[in-house]
Amino acid sequence: MKLAHILAPIPYAELHGSEAIEITALSCDSRQIKPGTLFFALRGTAADGHRFIRQAVQDGAAAVVLEDAACAPADCTWIRVTDGRAAMARMAAAFYGNPTADRPLIGITGTNGKTTTTYLIEAILAAAGLPAAVLGTISYRFGATTIEASRTTPESTELQAAFRQLADAGAQAFVMEVSSHALEQKRADGCHFDVGIFSNLTRDHLDYHGTMEEYLHAKQRLFAELLQPTAAKPSRRAAINMDDSYGARVADTAACPVIGYGIDYPGDVRPVEVAITVNGISGTIRTPAGEFRFASKLLGRFNLSNILAAVAAGVALDLPLTAIKAGIEGHATVPGRLERVGNTFGITCLVDYAHTGDALYNVLATLKEIATGRLITVFGCGGDRDPGKRPIMGKIAAEMSDLAIATSDNPRTEDPLAILAQVKEGITPLGIREYTPEELTARPALDEKGFVMLENRRAAIRLATRLARPGDILLLAGKGHEDYQIIGTTKHHFDDREEAAAAFGEKTA
Ligand SMILES: CC(=O)N[C@H]1[C@@H](OP(=O)(O)OP(=O)(O)OC[C@H]2O[C@@H](n3ccc(=O)[nH]c3=O)[C@H](O)[C@@H]2O)O[C@H](CO)[C@@H](O)[C@@H]1O[C@H](C)C(=O)N[C@@H](C)C(=O)N[C@H](CCC(=O)O)C(=O)O
Ligand SMILES: Nc1ncnc2c1ncn2[C@@H]1O[C@H](COP(=O)(O)OP(=O)(O)OP(=O)(O)O)[C@@H](O)[C@H]1O
Ligand SMILES: N[C@H](CCC[C@H](N)C(=O)O)C(=O)O
Ligand SMILES: [Mg+2]
């Protein structure tokens, strides 16, 4: 494709060289340059891409997009822009033929509930005759095509390439998670959204955003900037959870009409009567287009909020209520979200992705409501991620469980024992009894409320399955669908579901 075509949508400051050259690939990483690549020099937190321009040109870059003309190459076409990441996102969309301009695109942002809600919306769209691709934490997929997810929302070049591939595979709509990192880094700036959803905002990622205000500002970009009406998509909508304390502030900044939803907030989309039981959620939901009765197998109040978000998106797209109802009712479970691990011991073993204080609180509150026996929780906190959430998660897990086993999540480059020490800071003030793994192994009948620290996750899962008795609920939290554990910079195969199944295989009674 000619550079001129890729440049057409962006207001650039300066161009040196020829717009007529052919571009065959896009990259912001000098280590991935093939001849014909358009290289974007981006300023990052660890490095400045401008330093790698010479290397990129040596390796065959056809042109360079940069912010600082002082770093411009003498022997290659270059384009100066004021915002490299924003330019890259729009140029990537142009390069891949703007796949989201002529298909519905629904984006969801918020601390928790994004993945679950994308699966619900996928089911609604399917019922409405619009087979949709889903892009998020688990994968980027449509039908038989699955692209491994590098991140929840990948870099704009990777994102637009995925849209293209999934559209070519037959996707007629897109549903995607939009992370706060992505909004801050403008990875989604080349996307043409029809509907944006705000699920909630609770503590996470403060290592990156610094403060809750900055975290909120990142989320607000979706509504204030990326949902502005355009010629391609003149009537856009926002669906906002007004139960959340930040909902009103997100709604205030929206550049398009807002549909407010909430369990408690008397908004446009709300339940008029609802029952949340061990079997799921049922009731009646009221929308501006009318009411309908529904029954879902999803568990817990937080999933009612996710259902309302999906219904609000369906209403925003003017889909028939029959399709919205059919989607909600037909939706199966989401991998790694309260996913059951079968066993012959009468133990309810659930693998869940709760990796924030709020998610852990919600999932434990839900399980406590339905528990008839004890609640045993295996959990940990990821390394190289917000350390502030560690004592909070420790406190919630220990307070709400009969036995909490604190272990490693993905330690990444941090010392797992140092992470656990921070988790323990939140538990110690509770005055709950600490057991050693050896003591519990020797005397499994001990059941005074307590906690254990056990770094090795496999050993922690084994201990938990050994201690669990018929009627108990065993929650393995934090890693959900992940089939790996990152220790240092190495990704080892590790899957909580497989680990639990193997541990049950060894359990004698
Ligand atoms: C914190 C974060 O989001 N960082 C992203 C950011 O990195 P950075 O700004 O630190 O980049 P850098 O290392 O300083 O490098 C600057 C530029 O120089 C380039 N470079 C660097 C070295 C070199 O030799 N040559 C070269 O060209 C880099 O490719 C980059 O373009 O820009 C990079 C390029 O786009 C991203 O790869 C990187 O994502 C990292 C890998 C990451 O782990 N991100 C996670 C935290 C993330 O995005 N998570 C969210 C949220 C998940 C959730 O909801 O919970 C997600 O969407 O998954
Ligand atoms: N609406 C919600 N509010 C609070 N907690 C929720 C909600 N929905 C799900 N959860 C909890 O959060 C966990 C993660 O849910 P989900 O994967 O849907 O969220 P996410 O926003 O996609 O997370 P991530 O940012 O990691 O991609 C679930 O396993 C569940 O424990
Ligand atoms: N998308 C989230 C997932 C966290 C999952 C948890 N298992 C961890 O590794 O901390 C992140 O990158 O912060
Ligand atoms: Mg997700």
XYZ file of C-alpha atoms and ligand atoms in Angstrom:
612
model
C 0.000 0.000 0.000
C 1.232 3.500 -0.829
C 2.351 5.657 2.094
C 0.036 8.422 0.810
C -2.979 6.196 1.449
C -1.915 5.421 5.015
C -1.174 9.082 5.699
C -4.490 10.368 4.343
C -6.410 10.273 7.656
C -3.814 11.991 9.826
C -2.840 15.610 10.205
C 0.935 15.382 10.110
C 3.284 18.289 10.729
C 6.057 17.587 8.217
C 6.919 15.092 5.459
C 10.385 14.546 3.992
C 10.791 12.201 1.055
C 8.159 10.541 -1.074
C 4.546 9.671 -0.310
C 4.593 7.309 -3.287
C 6.683 4.594 -1.618
C 5.189 1.175 -0.884
C 4.617 0.129 2.720
C 4.304 -3.588 3.418
C 4.167 -3.710 7.241
C 3.879 -1.497 10.336
C 5.871 -1.716 13.574
C 6.876 0.322 16.605
C 9.605 -2.166 17.506
C 12.995 -1.853 15.821
C 13.579 -5.529 16.576
C 10.753 -6.535 14.229
C 11.659 -4.638 11.064
C 11.399 -6.291 7.640
C 12.174 -4.469 4.387
C 9.222 -2.190 3.546
C 8.146 -1.597 7.165
C 6.867 1.774 8.313
C 8.610 2.278 11.680
C 6.980 4.349 14.438
C 9.426 5.869 16.917
C 7.493 6.033 20.197
C 8.540 7.417 23.544
C 7.970 4.785 26.223
C 8.482 4.399 29.922
C 11.664 2.331 29.595
C 13.036 3.441 26.225
C 12.704 6.126 23.562
C 11.963 4.638 20.153
C 13.751 7.587 18.499
C 17.017 5.961 19.604
C 16.307 2.966 17.375
C 15.585 4.822 14.128
C 19.018 4.203 12.672
C 18.757 0.490 13.427
C 15.287 0.328 11.860
C 16.474 2.036 8.679
C 19.504 -0.268 8.481
C 17.171 -3.248 8.720
C 15.084 -2.014 5.783
C 12.436 0.357 7.170
C 10.865 2.166 4.186
C 9.835 5.214 6.218
C 9.795 6.496 9.789
C 7.084 8.282 11.767
C 8.593 10.384 14.546
C 7.865 13.243 16.929
C 11.357 14.714 17.166
C 12.789 15.955 13.863
C 16.261 16.142 15.417
C 16.322 12.335 15.231
C 15.213 12.191 11.581
C 17.184 9.843 9.281
C 19.013 11.506 6.395
C 18.536 8.673 3.942
C 14.889 7.663 4.387
C 11.396 9.121 4.094
C 10.101 10.465 7.413
C 6.948 12.029 8.750
C 6.787 14.196 11.840
C 3.639 14.048 13.961
C 2.753 15.584 17.312
C 1.462 12.335 18.829
C 3.126 9.170 17.567
C 0.771 6.712 19.254
C -2.405 8.474 18.041
C -0.974 8.677 14.513
C 0.049 5.027 14.589
C -3.473 3.935 15.605
C -5.153 5.822 12.750
C -2.545 4.801 10.203
C -2.878 1.168 11.264
C -6.645 1.391 10.736
C -6.070 2.833 7.238
C -3.432 0.207 6.431
C -5.836 -2.615 7.292
C -8.773 -1.022 5.419
C -10.644 0.379 8.435
C -12.310 -2.909 9.379
C -14.447 -1.329 12.122
C -15.850 1.526 10.002
C -18.567 -0.580 8.387
C -19.323 -3.153 11.096
C -20.791 -2.588 14.554
C -18.089 -2.278 17.232
C -18.889 -2.455 20.929
C -16.120 -1.579 23.385
C -16.210 -2.171 27.115
C -13.980 -0.610 29.715
C -13.958 -0.888 33.504
C -11.919 -2.619 36.179
C -13.964 -5.824 36.319
C -16.568 -7.593 34.207
C -15.198 -6.739 30.763
C -14.463 -10.264 29.551
C -17.739 -11.659 30.914
C -19.762 -8.879 29.306
C -18.112 -9.341 25.900
C -19.207 -13.007 25.937
C -22.778 -12.002 26.834
C -22.884 -9.454 24.017
C -21.471 -11.997 21.583
C -24.419 -14.272 22.449
C -26.925 -11.427 21.970
C -25.434 -10.464 18.596
C -25.491 -14.104 17.475
C -29.179 -14.331 18.416
C -29.778 -11.147 16.399
C -28.136 -12.710 13.334
C -24.889 -10.761 13.643
C -22.031 -13.244 14.196
C -19.405 -11.268 16.115
C -15.690 -11.543 16.775
C -14.585 -11.152 20.406
C -11.281 -9.506 21.334
C -10.011 -9.403 24.900
C -8.062 -11.024 27.692
C -8.701 -14.627 26.631
C -8.149 -14.395 22.874
C -9.084 -12.565 19.693
C -11.452 -14.989 17.986
C -14.216 -15.613 15.503
C -15.576 -19.047 14.635
C -12.652 -21.376 14.030
C -10.135 -18.521 13.893
C -8.358 -17.860 17.181
C -5.464 -15.452 17.578
C -3.532 -15.764 20.846
C -4.057 -12.636 22.962
C -0.821 -10.822 23.757
C -2.684 -8.394 25.986
C -6.302 -7.526 26.811
C -6.146 -4.750 24.210
C -3.059 -5.072 22.020
C -0.999 -2.377 20.346
C -2.963 -0.595 17.577
C -1.037 -2.272 14.761
C -1.771 -5.726 16.177
C -5.378 -4.768 16.973
C -6.214 -3.530 13.477
C -4.505 -6.577 11.932
C -6.666 -8.813 14.138
C -9.857 -6.941 13.122
C -8.898 -7.454 9.484
C -8.208 -11.167 9.888
C -11.430 -11.738 11.844
C -13.516 -9.704 9.377
C -12.031 -11.717 6.530
C -13.004 -14.880 8.420
C -16.621 -13.657 8.335
C -17.169 -11.578 11.486
C -20.045 -9.150 10.968
C -19.523 -7.267 14.230
C -16.839 -6.803 16.898
C -17.004 -6.832 20.682
C -13.821 -5.821 22.471
C -12.387 -5.105 25.891
C -10.694 -1.728 26.070
C -8.162 -1.632 28.898
C -7.157 1.569 30.625
C -3.564 1.030 29.461
C -4.863 0.894 25.897
C -6.895 4.084 26.304
C -3.938 5.901 27.853
C -1.628 4.670 25.082
C -4.212 5.361 22.345
C -4.122 1.766 21.115
C -7.860 1.999 20.243
C -7.760 5.424 18.584
C -8.261 3.947 15.111
C -11.451 2.134 16.180
C -14.907 3.280 15.084
C -17.055 2.476 18.108
C -20.850 2.271 17.961
C -21.318 1.595 21.663
C -18.994 2.147 24.622
C -19.735 0.524 27.984
C -18.424 1.528 31.404
C -18.718 -1.330 33.920
C -17.037 -0.007 37.073
C -13.909 1.530 38.503
C -12.191 0.097 41.549
C -8.608 -0.102 42.663
C -6.164 -1.695 40.201
C -3.220 -0.684 38.029
C -2.218 2.244 40.246
C 1.397 1.263 39.559
C 0.745 2.516 36.027
C -1.860 5.267 36.416
C -0.614 6.668 39.738
C -3.965 7.804 41.159
C -7.620 6.830 40.841
C -8.239 10.223 39.159
C -5.719 9.426 36.418
C -7.151 5.916 36.102
C -10.620 7.491 35.695
C -9.324 9.956 33.085
C -7.934 7.066 31.042
C -11.342 5.324 31.118
C -13.158 8.581 30.284
C -11.272 8.861 26.979
C -13.462 6.137 25.493
C -16.597 8.201 26.145
C -15.326 11.756 25.774
C -13.101 11.242 22.728
C -13.642 7.923 20.985
C -17.457 8.096 20.957
C -17.717 11.482 19.254
C -20.124 11.224 16.310
C -18.419 10.934 12.915
C -19.574 10.738 9.315
C -18.980 6.951 9.326
C -20.847 6.477 12.599
C -23.133 9.427 13.300
C -25.248 7.912 16.072
C -23.170 6.418 18.829
C -24.233 5.459 22.335
C -22.689 4.977 25.762
C -23.986 2.418 28.288
C -22.914 3.364 31.785
C -23.216 1.574 35.116
C -24.819 4.258 37.269
C -24.537 2.096 40.401
C -20.805 2.723 40.302
C -19.672 5.804 42.190
C -17.737 6.970 39.110
C -20.645 6.325 36.682
C -22.065 9.860 36.807
C -18.652 11.382 36.102
C -18.148 9.135 33.100
C -21.666 9.982 31.839
C -20.986 13.711 32.224
C -18.044 13.546 29.846
C -19.723 11.359 27.192
C -19.793 12.874 23.709
C -22.902 10.867 22.771
C -26.292 9.938 24.270
C -26.063 7.789 27.412
C -28.100 4.753 28.460
C -27.768 4.414 32.229
C -28.040 0.953 33.770
C -27.897 -0.277 37.327
C -29.248 -2.789 39.800
C -30.095 -0.095 42.347
C -29.997 3.058 40.209
C -33.396 3.688 38.621
C -31.957 4.100 35.113
C -32.991 3.226 31.569
C -32.087 -0.457 31.967
C -32.821 -2.047 35.343
C -34.261 -5.154 36.958
C -37.792 -4.677 38.213
C -37.787 -7.933 40.099
C -34.973 -10.388 40.438
C -33.922 -13.537 42.296
C -30.259 -14.486 42.759
C -29.852 -18.086 43.872
C -27.408 -20.999 43.712
C -28.929 -21.887 40.355
C -28.370 -18.511 38.765
C -30.195 -15.232 38.240
C -33.775 -14.781 37.056
C -36.307 -11.983 36.885
C -37.569 -9.177 34.718
C -35.505 -6.430 33.121
C -37.040 -3.102 32.074
C -35.600 -1.205 29.086
C -36.774 1.819 27.087
C -37.918 -0.691 24.434
C -40.032 -2.731 26.875
C -39.679 -5.429 29.542
C -38.690 -9.079 29.324
C -38.338 -12.021 31.673
C -35.053 -13.938 31.777
C -33.238 -16.767 33.519
C -29.417 -17.002 33.443
C -27.059 -19.645 34.796
C -24.476 -17.037 35.782
C -23.907 -16.716 39.507
C -23.896 -13.671 41.733
C -25.010 -10.076 41.908
C -21.972 -8.856 39.968
C -23.051 -10.975 37.030
C -26.483 -9.302 37.133
C -24.572 -6.069 36.577
C -22.765 -7.663 33.611
C -26.113 -8.873 32.217
C -27.554 -5.352 32.483
C -24.484 -3.984 30.668
C -25.022 -6.445 27.825
C -28.754 -5.650 27.675
C -27.971 -1.920 27.575
C -25.583 -2.536 24.665
C -28.286 -4.507 22.839
C -30.764 -1.657 23.397
C -28.154 0.874 22.231
C -27.842 -1.088 18.985
C -31.660 -1.213 18.619
C -31.628 -5.019 18.650
C -34.955 -6.796 19.245
C -35.721 -7.697 22.874
C -36.278 -11.303 21.787
C -32.635 -11.495 20.642
C -31.405 -9.796 23.825
C -33.322 -12.282 25.963
C -32.186 -15.257 23.861
C -28.544 -14.144 24.125
C -28.669 -13.714 27.901
C -30.370 -17.077 28.385
C -28.257 -19.002 25.875
C -24.917 -17.740 27.130
C -22.747 -20.487 28.645
C -19.981 -19.921 31.175
C -16.881 -17.886 30.410
C -13.575 -19.796 30.620
C -11.934 -19.224 33.995
C -14.809 -17.201 35.438
C -16.371 -19.297 38.221
C -15.564 -22.305 36.008
C -16.286 -25.629 37.706
C -13.702 -28.381 38.075
C -15.594 -31.668 38.315
C -14.714 -34.188 41.029
C -16.223 -37.182 42.782
C -15.933 -35.815 46.330
C -18.961 -33.500 46.419
C -16.693 -30.444 46.506
C -17.664 -27.350 44.531
C -14.323 -26.396 43.012
C -14.347 -23.121 41.066
C -11.571 -21.461 39.086
C -12.006 -17.700 38.876
C -10.078 -14.701 37.562
C -10.598 -12.434 40.593
C -7.283 -10.593 40.801
C -8.381 -7.301 42.363
C -9.769 -6.577 45.825
C -13.175 -5.684 44.430
C -13.423 -8.816 42.266
C -12.307 -11.019 45.162
C -14.793 -9.368 47.510
C -17.639 -9.835 45.028
C -16.890 -13.426 44.232
C -16.438 -14.383 47.898
C -19.627 -12.548 48.905
C -21.488 -14.510 46.236
C -19.985 -17.830 47.321
C -20.638 -17.147 51.013
C -24.311 -16.667 50.206
C -24.558 -20.082 48.581
C -22.103 -21.991 50.797
C -23.400 -24.810 52.967
C -19.951 -26.060 54.020
C -16.625 -24.262 54.411
C -15.140 -21.801 51.947
C -11.470 -22.455 51.099
C -9.708 -19.855 48.944
C -6.398 -20.208 47.133
C -5.225 -16.818 45.860
C -2.196 -14.675 45.102
C -1.163 -11.356 43.574
C 0.735 -10.825 40.336
C 4.267 -9.447 40.351
C 5.190 -6.280 38.416
C 1.641 -5.078 39.052
C 0.062 -2.658 41.532
C 1.582 -3.650 44.919
C -1.044 -1.592 46.783
C -3.734 -4.164 46.121
C -1.801 -6.975 47.841
C -2.648 -6.313 51.538
C -6.216 -5.435 50.492
C -6.644 -8.785 48.744
C -5.008 -10.571 51.685
C -7.458 -9.011 54.128
C -10.512 -9.782 51.981
C -9.497 -13.405 51.322
C -8.654 -14.150 54.965
C -11.666 -12.351 56.410
C -14.224 -13.928 54.088
C -12.892 -17.503 53.860
C -12.792 -20.275 56.431
C -9.315 -21.082 55.186
C -7.304 -18.788 52.929
C -4.171 -20.152 51.250
C -1.979 -17.320 50.013
C 0.290 -18.426 47.185
C 1.981 -17.167 44.016
C 0.038 -15.807 41.051
C 2.424 -14.750 38.259
C 5.442 -13.535 40.266
C 7.072 -12.177 37.071
C 10.346 -10.469 37.960
C 9.512 -9.955 41.655
C 10.499 -12.159 44.581
C 7.412 -14.336 45.295
C 8.124 -14.298 49.031
C 8.288 -10.495 49.054
C 4.868 -10.368 47.326
C 3.485 -12.807 49.915
C 4.900 -10.691 52.737
C 2.877 -7.738 51.393
C -0.237 -9.921 51.174
C 0.328 -10.953 54.799
C 0.479 -7.329 55.952
C -3.253 -7.197 55.291
C -3.964 -10.444 57.140
C -1.901 -10.063 60.333
C -4.042 -7.249 61.855
C -7.110 -9.526 61.666
C -5.676 -11.747 64.406
C -6.636 -14.887 62.484
C -4.702 -18.069 63.200
C -1.800 -18.871 60.870
C -1.295 -22.535 60.090
C 1.796 -24.048 58.528
C 1.258 -26.343 55.538
C 2.904 -29.179 57.524
C 0.545 -28.765 60.460
C -2.511 -28.915 58.195
C -1.143 -31.879 56.258
C -0.624 -33.778 59.517
C -3.976 -32.786 61.016
C -6.405 -32.132 58.137
C -9.383 -32.084 60.495
C -8.295 -28.752 62.020
C -10.988 -26.311 61.081
C -10.623 -23.200 63.174
C -10.721 -20.243 60.770
C -7.221 -19.491 59.553
C -4.753 -18.869 56.777
C -1.634 -20.465 55.301
C 1.267 -19.024 53.327
C 2.540 -21.460 50.697
C 4.528 -20.041 47.840
C 4.320 -22.935 45.369
C 0.940 -22.702 43.625
C 0.843 -26.390 42.692
C 1.474 -27.344 46.324
C -1.157 -24.828 47.461
C -3.784 -26.341 45.145
C -2.842 -29.859 46.308
C -3.123 -28.814 49.944
C -6.515 -27.205 49.316
C -7.958 -30.244 47.532
C -6.589 -32.526 50.260
C -8.253 -30.445 52.995
C -11.578 -29.867 51.236
C -14.472 -32.036 52.434
C -17.831 -32.879 50.834
C -20.028 -29.778 50.767
C -17.094 -27.353 50.842
C -16.514 -24.709 48.209
C -12.957 -24.451 46.941
C -12.139 -21.229 45.097
C -8.928 -20.991 43.060
C -8.676 -17.286 42.333
C -6.555 -14.989 40.196
C -5.457 -16.966 37.157
C -8.762 -18.045 35.616
C -8.260 -19.116 31.997
C -4.479 -18.598 32.073
C -2.608 -21.728 31.022
C 0.743 -20.435 32.178
C 2.627 -19.067 35.144
C 5.213 -16.353 34.571
C 8.214 -16.777 36.875
C 10.987 -14.324 36.147
C 10.574 -13.742 32.428
C 9.780 -17.382 31.630
C 6.253 -18.564 30.869
C 5.748 -22.100 32.225
C 2.720 -24.190 31.367
C 0.377 -24.043 34.356
C -3.395 -24.293 34.410
C -5.407 -24.120 37.662
C -8.116 -26.319 36.107
C -5.634 -29.038 35.178
C -3.856 -28.730 38.502
C -7.097 -29.102 40.444
C -8.223 -32.060 38.305
C -4.858 -33.786 38.851
C -4.988 -33.070 42.581
C -8.497 -34.550 42.834
C -7.126 -37.583 40.971
C -4.681 -38.124 43.836
C -7.120 -37.382 46.660
C -8.050 -40.444 48.640
C -10.917 -39.169 50.787
C 2.989 -0.503 30.764
C 2.698 -0.690 29.321
O 1.552 -0.839 28.950
N 3.728 -0.678 28.490
C 3.575 -0.754 27.039
C 4.410 0.360 26.422
O 5.710 0.106 26.839
P 6.711 1.240 27.124
O 6.054 2.570 26.901
O 7.330 1.004 28.444
O 7.780 0.932 25.967
P 9.350 0.983 26.084
O 9.867 -0.350 26.446
O 9.714 2.163 26.914
O 9.761 1.263 24.556
C 9.354 2.436 23.850
C 9.271 2.112 22.389
O 10.572 1.708 21.939
C 10.467 0.512 21.232
N 11.731 -0.213 21.289
C 12.253 -0.622 22.476
C 13.430 -1.328 22.520
C 14.133 -1.603 21.295
O 15.205 -2.227 21.246
N 13.573 -1.160 20.138
C 12.411 -0.476 20.097
O 11.944 -0.118 19.023
C 9.302 -0.213 21.859
O 8.738 -1.184 20.985
C 8.333 0.934 22.120
O 7.563 1.201 20.978
O 4.340 0.324 25.007
C 4.807 -0.932 24.470
C 4.712 -0.827 22.943
O 3.432 -0.542 22.562
C 3.959 -2.084 25.022
O 4.442 -3.303 24.513
C 4.017 -2.104 26.534
O 3.124 -3.085 27.053
C 3.710 -3.962 28.043
C 4.365 -5.139 27.333
C 2.674 -4.494 29.050
O 2.929 -5.439 29.766
N 1.498 -3.909 29.185
C 0.460 -4.395 30.137
C 0.629 -3.834 31.549
C -0.873 -3.952 29.592
O -0.943 -3.199 28.616
N -1.960 -4.393 30.234
C -3.273 -3.994 29.817
C -4.267 -4.075 30.956
C -4.701 -5.441 31.441
C -5.900 -5.366 32.411
O -6.977 -4.846 32.057
O -5.791 -5.836 33.533
C -3.699 -4.813 28.592
O -4.424 -4.248 27.740
O -3.359 -6.001 28.513
N -19.202 -6.556 37.236
C -18.283 -7.039 38.066
N -17.946 -6.376 39.193
C -17.021 -6.833 40.050
N -16.357 -8.018 39.878
C -16.648 -8.726 38.776
C -17.601 -8.289 37.812
N -17.665 -9.205 36.833
C -16.775 -10.155 37.129
N -16.167 -9.892 38.312
C -15.082 -10.645 38.984
O -13.886 -10.219 38.331
C -13.222 -11.321 37.702
C -12.765 -10.906 36.326
O -13.919 -10.782 35.510
P -13.734 -10.459 33.980
O -12.672 -11.315 33.449
O -15.063 -10.483 33.332
O -13.217 -8.951 34.122
P -12.211 -8.116 33.229
O -12.654 -6.699 33.412
O -12.221 -8.626 31.859
O -10.788 -8.354 33.898
P -9.320 -8.013 33.229
O -9.079 -6.569 33.485
O -8.369 -8.841 33.969
O -9.393 -8.353 31.789
C -14.237 -12.455 37.651
O -13.579 -13.670 37.685
C -15.112 -12.170 38.845
O -14.518 -12.673 40.005
N -4.648 -8.111 32.719
C -4.256 -8.190 34.106
C -4.353 -9.623 34.499
C -3.812 -9.998 35.845
C -3.939 -11.457 36.090
C -3.173 -11.986 37.227
N -3.117 -13.403 37.070
C -1.771 -11.384 37.287
O -0.904 -11.913 36.630
O -1.580 -10.396 38.015
C -2.857 -7.600 34.278
O -2.014 -7.807 33.413
O -2.666 -6.903 35.265
Mg -10.654 -9.114 30.658
